[in-house]
GROMACS .gro file of C-alpha atoms in nm:
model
  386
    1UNK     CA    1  -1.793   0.420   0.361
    2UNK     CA    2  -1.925   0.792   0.354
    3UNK     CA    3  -1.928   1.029   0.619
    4UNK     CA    4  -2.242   1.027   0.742
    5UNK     CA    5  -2.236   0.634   0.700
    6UNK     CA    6  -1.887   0.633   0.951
    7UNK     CA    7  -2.017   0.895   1.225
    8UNK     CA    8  -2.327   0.649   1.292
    9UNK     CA    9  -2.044   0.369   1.393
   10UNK     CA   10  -1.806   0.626   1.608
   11UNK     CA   11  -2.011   0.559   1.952
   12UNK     CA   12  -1.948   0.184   1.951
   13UNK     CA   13  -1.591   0.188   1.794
   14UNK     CA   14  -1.519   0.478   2.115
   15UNK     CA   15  -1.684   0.227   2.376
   16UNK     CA   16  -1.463  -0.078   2.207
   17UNK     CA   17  -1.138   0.110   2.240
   18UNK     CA   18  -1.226   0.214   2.576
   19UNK     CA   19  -1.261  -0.106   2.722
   20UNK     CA   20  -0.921  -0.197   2.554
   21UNK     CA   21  -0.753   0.083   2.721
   22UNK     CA   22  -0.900   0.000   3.061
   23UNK     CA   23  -0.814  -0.377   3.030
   24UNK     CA   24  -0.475  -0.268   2.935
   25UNK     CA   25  -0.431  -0.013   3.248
   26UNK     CA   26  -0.570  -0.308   3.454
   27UNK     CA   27  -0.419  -0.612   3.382
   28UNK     CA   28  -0.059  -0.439   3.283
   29UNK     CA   29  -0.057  -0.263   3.642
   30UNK     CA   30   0.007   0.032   3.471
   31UNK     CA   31   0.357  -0.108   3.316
   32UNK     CA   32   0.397  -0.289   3.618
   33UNK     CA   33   0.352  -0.636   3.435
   34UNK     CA   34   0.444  -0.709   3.081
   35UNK     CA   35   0.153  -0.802   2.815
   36UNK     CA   36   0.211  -0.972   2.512
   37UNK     CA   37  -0.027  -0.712   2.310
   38UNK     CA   38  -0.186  -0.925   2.048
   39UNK     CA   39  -0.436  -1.048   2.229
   40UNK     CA   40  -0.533  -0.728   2.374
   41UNK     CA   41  -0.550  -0.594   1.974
   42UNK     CA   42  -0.763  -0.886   1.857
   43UNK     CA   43  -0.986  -0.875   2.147
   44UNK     CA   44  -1.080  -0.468   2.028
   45UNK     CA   45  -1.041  -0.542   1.666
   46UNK     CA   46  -1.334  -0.837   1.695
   47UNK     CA   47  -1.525  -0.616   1.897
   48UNK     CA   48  -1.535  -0.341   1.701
   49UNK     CA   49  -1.598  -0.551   1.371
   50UNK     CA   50  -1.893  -0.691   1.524
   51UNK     CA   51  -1.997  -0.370   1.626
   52UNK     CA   52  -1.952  -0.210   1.259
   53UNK     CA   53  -2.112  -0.581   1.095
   54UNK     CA   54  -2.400  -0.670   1.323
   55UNK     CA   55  -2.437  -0.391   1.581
   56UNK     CA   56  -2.308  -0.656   1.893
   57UNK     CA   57  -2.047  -0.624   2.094
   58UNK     CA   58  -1.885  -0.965   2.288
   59UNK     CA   59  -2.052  -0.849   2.579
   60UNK     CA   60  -2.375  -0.875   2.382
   61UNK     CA   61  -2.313  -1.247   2.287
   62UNK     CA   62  -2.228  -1.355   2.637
   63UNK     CA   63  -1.832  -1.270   2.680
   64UNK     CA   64  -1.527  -1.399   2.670
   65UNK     CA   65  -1.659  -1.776   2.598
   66UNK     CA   66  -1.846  -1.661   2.267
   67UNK     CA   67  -1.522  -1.445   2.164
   68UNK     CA   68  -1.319  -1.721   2.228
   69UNK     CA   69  -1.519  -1.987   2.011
   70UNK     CA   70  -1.481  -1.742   1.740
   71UNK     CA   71  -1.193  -1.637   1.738
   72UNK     CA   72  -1.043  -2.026   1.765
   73UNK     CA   73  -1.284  -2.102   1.452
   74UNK     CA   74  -1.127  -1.821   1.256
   75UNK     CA   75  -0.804  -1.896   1.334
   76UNK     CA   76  -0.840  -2.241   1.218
   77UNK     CA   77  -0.972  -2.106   0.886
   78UNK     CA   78  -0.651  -1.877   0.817
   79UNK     CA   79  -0.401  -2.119   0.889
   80UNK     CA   80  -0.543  -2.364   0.596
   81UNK     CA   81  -0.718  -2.135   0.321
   82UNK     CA   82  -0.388  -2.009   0.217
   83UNK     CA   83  -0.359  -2.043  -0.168
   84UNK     CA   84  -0.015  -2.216  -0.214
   85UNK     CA   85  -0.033  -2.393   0.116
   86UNK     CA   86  -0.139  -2.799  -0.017
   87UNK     CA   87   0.031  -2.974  -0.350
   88UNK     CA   88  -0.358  -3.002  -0.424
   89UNK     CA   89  -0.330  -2.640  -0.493
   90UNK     CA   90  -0.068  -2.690  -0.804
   91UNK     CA   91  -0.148  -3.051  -0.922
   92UNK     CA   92  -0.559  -3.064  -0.967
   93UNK     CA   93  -0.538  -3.451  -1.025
   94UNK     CA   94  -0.437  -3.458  -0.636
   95UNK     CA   95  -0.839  -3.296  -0.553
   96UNK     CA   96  -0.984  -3.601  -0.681
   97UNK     CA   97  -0.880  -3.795  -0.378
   98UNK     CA   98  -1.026  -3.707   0.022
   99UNK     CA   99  -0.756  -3.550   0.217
  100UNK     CA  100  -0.702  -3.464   0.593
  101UNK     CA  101  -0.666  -3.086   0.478
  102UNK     CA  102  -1.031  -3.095   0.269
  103UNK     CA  103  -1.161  -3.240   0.578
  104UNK     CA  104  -1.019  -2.990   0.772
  105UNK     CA  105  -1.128  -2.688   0.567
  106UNK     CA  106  -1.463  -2.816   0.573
  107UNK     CA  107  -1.517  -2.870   0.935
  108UNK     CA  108  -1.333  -2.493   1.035
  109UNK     CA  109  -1.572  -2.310   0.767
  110UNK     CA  110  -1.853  -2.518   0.948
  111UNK     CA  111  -1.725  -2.391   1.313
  112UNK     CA  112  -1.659  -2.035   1.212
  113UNK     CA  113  -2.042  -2.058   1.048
  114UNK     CA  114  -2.219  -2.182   1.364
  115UNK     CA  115  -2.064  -1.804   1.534
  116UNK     CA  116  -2.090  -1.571   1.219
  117UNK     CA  117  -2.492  -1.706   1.155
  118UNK     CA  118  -2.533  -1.664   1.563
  119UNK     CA  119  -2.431  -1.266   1.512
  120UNK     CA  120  -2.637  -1.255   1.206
  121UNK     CA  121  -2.946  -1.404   1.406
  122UNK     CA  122  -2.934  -1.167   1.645
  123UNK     CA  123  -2.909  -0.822   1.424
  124UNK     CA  124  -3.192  -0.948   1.225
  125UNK     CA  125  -3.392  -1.035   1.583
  126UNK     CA  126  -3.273  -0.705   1.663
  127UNK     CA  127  -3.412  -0.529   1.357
  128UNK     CA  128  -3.746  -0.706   1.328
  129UNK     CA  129  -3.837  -0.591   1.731
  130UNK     CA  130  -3.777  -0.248   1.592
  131UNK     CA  131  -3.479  -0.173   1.738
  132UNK     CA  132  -3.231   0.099   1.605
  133UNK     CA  133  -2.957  -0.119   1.485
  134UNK     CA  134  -2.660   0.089   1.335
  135UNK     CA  135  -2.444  -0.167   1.142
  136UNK     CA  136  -2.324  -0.261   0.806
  137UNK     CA  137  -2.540  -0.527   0.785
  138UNK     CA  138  -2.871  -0.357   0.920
  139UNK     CA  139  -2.814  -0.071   0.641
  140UNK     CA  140  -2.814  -0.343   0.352
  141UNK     CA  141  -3.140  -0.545   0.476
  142UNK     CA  142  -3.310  -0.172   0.587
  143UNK     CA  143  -3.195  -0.050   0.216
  144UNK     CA  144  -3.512  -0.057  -0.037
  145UNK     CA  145  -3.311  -0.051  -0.315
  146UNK     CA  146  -3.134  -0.386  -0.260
  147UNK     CA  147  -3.152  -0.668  -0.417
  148UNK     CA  148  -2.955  -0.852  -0.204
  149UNK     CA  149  -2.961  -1.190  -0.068
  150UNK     CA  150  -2.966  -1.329   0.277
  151UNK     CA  151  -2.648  -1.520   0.159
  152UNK     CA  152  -2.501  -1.170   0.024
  153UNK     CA  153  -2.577  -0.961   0.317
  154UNK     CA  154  -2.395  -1.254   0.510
  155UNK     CA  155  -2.086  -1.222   0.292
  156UNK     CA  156  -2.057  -0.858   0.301
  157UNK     CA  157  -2.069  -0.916   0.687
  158UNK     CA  158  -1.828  -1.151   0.715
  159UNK     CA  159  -1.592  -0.943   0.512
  160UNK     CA  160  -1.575  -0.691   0.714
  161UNK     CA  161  -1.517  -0.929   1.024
  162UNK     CA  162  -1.268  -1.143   0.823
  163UNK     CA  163  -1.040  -0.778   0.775
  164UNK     CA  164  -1.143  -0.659   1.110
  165UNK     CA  165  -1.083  -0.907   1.309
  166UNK     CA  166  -0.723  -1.088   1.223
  167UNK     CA  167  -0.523  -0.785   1.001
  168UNK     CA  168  -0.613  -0.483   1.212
  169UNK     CA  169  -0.474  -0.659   1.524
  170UNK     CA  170  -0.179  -0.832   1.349
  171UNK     CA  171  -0.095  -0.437   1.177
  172UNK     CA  172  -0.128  -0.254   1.562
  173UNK     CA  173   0.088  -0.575   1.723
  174UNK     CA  174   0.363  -0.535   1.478
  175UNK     CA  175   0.402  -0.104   1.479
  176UNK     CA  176   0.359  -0.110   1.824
  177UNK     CA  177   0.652  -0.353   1.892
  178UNK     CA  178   0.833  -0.059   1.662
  179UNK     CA  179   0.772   0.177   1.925
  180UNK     CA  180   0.889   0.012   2.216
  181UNK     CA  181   1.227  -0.034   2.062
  182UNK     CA  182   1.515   0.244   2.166
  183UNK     CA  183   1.476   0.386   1.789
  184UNK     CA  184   1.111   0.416   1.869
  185UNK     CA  185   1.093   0.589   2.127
  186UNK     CA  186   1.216   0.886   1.955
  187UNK     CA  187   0.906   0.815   1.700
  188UNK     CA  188   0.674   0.786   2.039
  189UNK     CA  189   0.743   1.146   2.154
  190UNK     CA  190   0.739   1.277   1.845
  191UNK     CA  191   0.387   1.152   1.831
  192UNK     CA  192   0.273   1.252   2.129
  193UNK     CA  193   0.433   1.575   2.123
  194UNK     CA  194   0.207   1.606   1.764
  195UNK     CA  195  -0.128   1.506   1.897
  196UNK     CA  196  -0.080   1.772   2.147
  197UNK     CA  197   0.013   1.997   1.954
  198UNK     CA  198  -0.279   2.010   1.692
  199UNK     CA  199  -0.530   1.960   2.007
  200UNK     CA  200  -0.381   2.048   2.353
  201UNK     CA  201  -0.504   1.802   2.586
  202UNK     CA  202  -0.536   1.428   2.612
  203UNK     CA  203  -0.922   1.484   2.672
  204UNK     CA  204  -0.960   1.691   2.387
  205UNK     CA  205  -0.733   1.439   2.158
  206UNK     CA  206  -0.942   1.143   2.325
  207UNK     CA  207  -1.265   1.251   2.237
  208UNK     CA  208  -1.160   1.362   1.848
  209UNK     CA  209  -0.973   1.050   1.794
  210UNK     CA  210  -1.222   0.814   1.592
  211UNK     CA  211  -1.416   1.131   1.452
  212UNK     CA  212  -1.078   1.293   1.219
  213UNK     CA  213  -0.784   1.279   1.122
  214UNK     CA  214  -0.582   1.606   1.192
  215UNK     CA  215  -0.278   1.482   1.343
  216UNK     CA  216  -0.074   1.394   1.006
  217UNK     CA  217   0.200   1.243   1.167
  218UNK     CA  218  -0.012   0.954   1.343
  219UNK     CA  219  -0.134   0.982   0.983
  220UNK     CA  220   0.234   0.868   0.863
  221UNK     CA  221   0.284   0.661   1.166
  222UNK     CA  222  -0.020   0.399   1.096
  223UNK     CA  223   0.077   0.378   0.675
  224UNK     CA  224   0.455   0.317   0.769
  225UNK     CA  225   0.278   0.025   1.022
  226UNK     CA  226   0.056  -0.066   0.696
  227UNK     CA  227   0.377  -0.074   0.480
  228UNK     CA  228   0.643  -0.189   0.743
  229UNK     CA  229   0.451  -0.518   0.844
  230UNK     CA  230   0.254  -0.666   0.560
  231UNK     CA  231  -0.015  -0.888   0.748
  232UNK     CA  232  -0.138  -1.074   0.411
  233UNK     CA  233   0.202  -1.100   0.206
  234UNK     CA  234   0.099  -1.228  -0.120
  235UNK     CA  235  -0.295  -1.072  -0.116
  236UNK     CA  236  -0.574  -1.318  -0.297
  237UNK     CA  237  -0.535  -1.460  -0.591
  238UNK     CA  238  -0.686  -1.208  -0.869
  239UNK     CA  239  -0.826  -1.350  -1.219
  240UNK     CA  240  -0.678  -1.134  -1.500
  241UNK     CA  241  -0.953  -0.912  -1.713
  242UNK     CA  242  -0.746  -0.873  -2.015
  243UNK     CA  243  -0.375  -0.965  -2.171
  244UNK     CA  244  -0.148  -0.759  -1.951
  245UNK     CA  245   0.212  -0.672  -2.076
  246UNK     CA  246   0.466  -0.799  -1.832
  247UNK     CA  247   0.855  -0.753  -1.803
  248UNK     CA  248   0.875  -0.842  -2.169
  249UNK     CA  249   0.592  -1.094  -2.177
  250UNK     CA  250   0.259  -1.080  -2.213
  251UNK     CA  251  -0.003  -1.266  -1.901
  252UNK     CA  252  -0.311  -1.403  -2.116
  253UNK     CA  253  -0.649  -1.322  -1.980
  254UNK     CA  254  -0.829  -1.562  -1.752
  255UNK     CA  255  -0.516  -1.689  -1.562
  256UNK     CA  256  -0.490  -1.616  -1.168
  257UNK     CA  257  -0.182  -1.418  -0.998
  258UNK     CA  258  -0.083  -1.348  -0.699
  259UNK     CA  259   0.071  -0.979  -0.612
  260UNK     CA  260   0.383  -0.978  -0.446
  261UNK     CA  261   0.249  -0.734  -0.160
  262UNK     CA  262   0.540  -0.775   0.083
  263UNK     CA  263   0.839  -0.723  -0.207
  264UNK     CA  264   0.607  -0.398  -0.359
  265UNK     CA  265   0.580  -0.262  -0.028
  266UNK     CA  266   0.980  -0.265   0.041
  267UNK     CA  267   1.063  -0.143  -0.344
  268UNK     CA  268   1.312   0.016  -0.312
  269UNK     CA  269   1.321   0.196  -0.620
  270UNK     CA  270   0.976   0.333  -0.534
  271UNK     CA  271   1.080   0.397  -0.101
  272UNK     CA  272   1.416   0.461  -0.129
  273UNK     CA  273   1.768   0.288   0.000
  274UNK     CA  274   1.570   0.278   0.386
  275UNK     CA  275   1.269   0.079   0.243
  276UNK     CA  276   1.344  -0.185   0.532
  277UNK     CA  277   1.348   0.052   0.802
  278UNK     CA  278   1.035   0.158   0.990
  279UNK     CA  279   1.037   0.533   0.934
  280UNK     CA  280   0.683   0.725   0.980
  281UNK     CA  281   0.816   1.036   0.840
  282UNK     CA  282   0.885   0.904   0.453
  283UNK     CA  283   0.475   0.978   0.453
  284UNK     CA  284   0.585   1.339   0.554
  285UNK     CA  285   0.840   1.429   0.307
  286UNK     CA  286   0.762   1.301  -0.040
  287UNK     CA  287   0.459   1.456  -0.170
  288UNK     CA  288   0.392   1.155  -0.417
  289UNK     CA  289   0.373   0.931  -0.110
  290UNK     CA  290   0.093   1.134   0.124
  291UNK     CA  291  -0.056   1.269  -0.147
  292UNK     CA  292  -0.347   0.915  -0.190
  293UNK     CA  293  -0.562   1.091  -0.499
  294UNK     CA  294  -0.478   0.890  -0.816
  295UNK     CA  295  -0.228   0.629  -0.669
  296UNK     CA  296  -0.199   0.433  -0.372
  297UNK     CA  297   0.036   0.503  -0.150
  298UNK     CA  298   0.122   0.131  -0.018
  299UNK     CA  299  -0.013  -0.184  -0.080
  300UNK     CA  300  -0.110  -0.325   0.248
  301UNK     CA  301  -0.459  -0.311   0.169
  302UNK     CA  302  -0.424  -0.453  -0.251
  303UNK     CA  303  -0.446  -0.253  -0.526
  304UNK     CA  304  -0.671  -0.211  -0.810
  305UNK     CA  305  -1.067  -0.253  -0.821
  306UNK     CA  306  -1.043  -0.574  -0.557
  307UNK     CA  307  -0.838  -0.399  -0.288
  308UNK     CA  308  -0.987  -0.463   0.015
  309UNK     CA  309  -1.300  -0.276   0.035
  310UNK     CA  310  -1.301  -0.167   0.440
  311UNK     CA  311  -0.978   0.035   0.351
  312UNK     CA  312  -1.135   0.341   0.491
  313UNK     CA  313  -1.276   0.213   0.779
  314UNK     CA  314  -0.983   0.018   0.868
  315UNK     CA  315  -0.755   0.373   0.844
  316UNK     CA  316  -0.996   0.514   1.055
  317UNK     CA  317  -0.992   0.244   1.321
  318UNK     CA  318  -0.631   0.275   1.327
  319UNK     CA  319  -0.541   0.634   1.354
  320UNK     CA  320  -0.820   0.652   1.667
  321UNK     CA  321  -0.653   0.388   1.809
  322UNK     CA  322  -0.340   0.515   1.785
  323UNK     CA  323  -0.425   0.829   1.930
  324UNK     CA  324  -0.602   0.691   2.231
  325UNK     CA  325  -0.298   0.412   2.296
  326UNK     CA  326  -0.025   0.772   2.262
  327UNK     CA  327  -0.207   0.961   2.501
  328UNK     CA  328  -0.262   0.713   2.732
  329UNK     CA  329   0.098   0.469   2.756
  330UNK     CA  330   0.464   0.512   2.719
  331UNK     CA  331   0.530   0.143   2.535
  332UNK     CA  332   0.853  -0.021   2.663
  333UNK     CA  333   0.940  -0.363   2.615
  334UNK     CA  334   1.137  -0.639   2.862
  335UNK     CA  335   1.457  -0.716   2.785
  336UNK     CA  336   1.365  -1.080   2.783
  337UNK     CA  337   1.122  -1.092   2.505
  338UNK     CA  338   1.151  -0.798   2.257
  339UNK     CA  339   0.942  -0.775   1.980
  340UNK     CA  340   1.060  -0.920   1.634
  341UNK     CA  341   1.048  -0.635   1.396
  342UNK     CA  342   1.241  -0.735   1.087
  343UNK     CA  343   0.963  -0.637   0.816
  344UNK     CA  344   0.929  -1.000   0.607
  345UNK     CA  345   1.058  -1.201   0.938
  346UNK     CA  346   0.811  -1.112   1.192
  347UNK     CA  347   0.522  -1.390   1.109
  348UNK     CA  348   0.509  -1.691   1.312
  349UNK     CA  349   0.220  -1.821   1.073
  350UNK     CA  350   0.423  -1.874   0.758
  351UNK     CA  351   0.163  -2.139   0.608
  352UNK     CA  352  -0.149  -1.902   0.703
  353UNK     CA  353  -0.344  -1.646   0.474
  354UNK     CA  354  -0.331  -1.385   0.743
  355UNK     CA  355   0.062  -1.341   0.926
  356UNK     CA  356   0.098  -1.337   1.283
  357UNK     CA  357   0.375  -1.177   1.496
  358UNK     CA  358   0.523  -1.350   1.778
  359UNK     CA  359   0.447  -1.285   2.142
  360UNK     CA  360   0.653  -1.032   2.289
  361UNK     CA  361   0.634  -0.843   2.618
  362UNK     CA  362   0.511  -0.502   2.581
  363UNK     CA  363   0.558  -0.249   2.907
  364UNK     CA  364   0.216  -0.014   2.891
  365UNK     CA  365   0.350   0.255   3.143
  366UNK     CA  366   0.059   0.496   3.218
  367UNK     CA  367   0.079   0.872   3.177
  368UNK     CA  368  -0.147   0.907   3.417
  369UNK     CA  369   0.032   1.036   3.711
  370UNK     CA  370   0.069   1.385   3.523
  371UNK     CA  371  -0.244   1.643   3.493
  372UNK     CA  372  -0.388   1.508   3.203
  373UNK     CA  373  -0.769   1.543   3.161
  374UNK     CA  374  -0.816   1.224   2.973
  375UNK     CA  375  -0.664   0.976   3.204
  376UNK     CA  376  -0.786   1.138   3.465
  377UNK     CA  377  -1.145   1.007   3.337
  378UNK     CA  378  -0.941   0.657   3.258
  379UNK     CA  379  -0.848   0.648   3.634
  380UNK     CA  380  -1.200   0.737   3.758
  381UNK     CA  381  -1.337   0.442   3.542
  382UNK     CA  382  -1.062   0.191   3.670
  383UNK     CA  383  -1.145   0.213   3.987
  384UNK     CA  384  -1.530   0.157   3.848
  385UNK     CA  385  -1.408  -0.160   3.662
  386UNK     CA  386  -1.189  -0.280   3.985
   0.00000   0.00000   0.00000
């Protein structure tokens, strides 16, 4: 995504974030009450995917009910499109016969359709009462040059929600339970202390957050999270172009492999002897690693031509994010249900395309109570919402 292209989406990803921020302030009690954070994560991770995909927010499709109906449907579809999940995956004889998991796959692609053509109604209603609609998919139908389908424009949608909406939260779950340990909160201040330093106020570092990225240590801090806590292990399944020499052998053109994203990412010929230790400032120190021209510098997103295309955006989302959850919360956690941050043991989803991390109960302590301009404007707006 260009420039110009990103700074029409920064309104509505800066109204998503802010409603996450106020619903954590609110139902947290400002660290009063323990969250388990995923949810919280998903909920601004769907809302701003919408947002970038079909210009609506959940408030624009009627709440929490419409949100929820998606989000089950797409949930449904992870935990069975995984590639090695079914022996009908390795013996093709076995597809001739019905199964309970074809059946399945059919009627959670059919559930997740019924929400996913319901946003695409509605942009194109949108778009044809001459609205202003700023999303991904109003740009491709608006675009004379296309030659795009309405089934293509509905793919390119969905893969931004299908990125958006599971990995984004399932990355920001993970890192921050890395935080709220007793190593992390070293990494915290260090981060805070950063943000302020390149900008000198929360209000100041709350209202640059989505629109650059100046602060390189929240920088480091989101590609260690990207690194650390792989959220789709194994990638998709890529067709090979041509013969590739392999470790002595030689894989034929045509054939389908699966990268090893999880094992690449913790190489520790590439990351050193502390490749299984979250540690932001790795991205700091070796200029081969921060420096992204040529080479990139972990595979959390792929690799090659087929990496996943909403890399960008997806940085973007997550260094704002970052900076407006800093400024905002100290991150704790109870002593009753800490966070599981082994790197390759945190998903609860083994069998699913997408991992998910356990619930754990995350302490959002405000930093309100000090002079800071930007929660000050949080606190007036609380006591709106409230």
């Amino acid at each position: 995504m260009s420039k110009s292209n990103w700074i029409k989406y920064i309104p509505a990803v800066e109204r998503a974030s802010e409603e996450m921020i106020l619903a954590i302030l609110k139902d947290g009690e400002r660290g009063q009450k323990p969250l388990n954070p995923l949810p919280y994560m998903a909920g601004v991770a769907n809302n701003l995917s919408w947002l970038i995909a079909y210009g609506k927010s959940v408030t624009d499709m009627g709440g929490s009910s419409f949100f929820r109906g998606f989000f089950d449907a797409s949930q449904q579809v992870t935990s069975i499109r995984w590639s090695t999940h079914q022996w009908t995956d390795w013996v093709p004889l076995r597809r001739l016969f019905p199964s309970v998991h074809v059946t399945r796959a059919i009627q959670a692609k059919e559930k997740r359709k019924y929400y996913l053509d319901k946003l695409y109604d509605a942009m194109v209603q949108d778009i044809e009462q001459g609205q202003d609609v700023h999303c991904i998919g109003a740009d491709v139908i608006l675009d004379e040059k296309s030659q795009l389908t309405k089934e293509d424009v509905q793919s390119v949608c969905e893969g931004m929600m299908q990125g958006g909406s599971e990995t984004i939260a399932a990355t920001l779950s993970c890192g921050l339970g890395a935080l709220a340990t007793a190593e992390g909160q070293k990494i915290q201040k260090e981060a805070y202390d950063a943000i302020f330093a390149e900008y000198g106020s929360a209000k100041a570092a709350w209202d640059a957050a989505f629109r650059e990225e100046k602060v390189e240590y929240v920088v480091a801090l989101y590609k260690e999270m990207m690194r650390q806590y792989v959220v789709v292990p194994q990638g998709a399944g890529r067709m090979t172009a041509k013969d590739l020499p392999f470790r002595g052998t030689v894989l034929p053109k045509g054939i389908l492999i699966f990268m090893n994203l999880e094992g690449a990412n913790h190489d520790k010929e590439w990351y050193g002897e502390d490749a299984g230790e979250f540690n932001p400032k790795r991205w700091l120190t070796r200029e081969n690693l921060i420096n992204d021209k040529g080479n990139t510098p972990h595979l959390g997103y792929g690799a090659g031509a087929r990496m996943c295309p909403a890399w960008a955006i997806s940085n973007r989302i997550l260094y704002g994010l970052l900076v407006r959850i800093i400024i905002n919360f100290q991150i704790t956690h109870t002593p009753t249900a800490p966070p599981n941050t082994h790197p390759t043991q945190f998903n609860v989803t083994p069998r699913s395309s997408v991992a998910r991390p356990g619930p754990w109960g995350a302490i959002f302590t405000s930093r309100s109570k000090g002079s800071s301009l930007a929660t000050h404007e949080t606190d007036d707006m609380l006591e709106v919402v409230e």
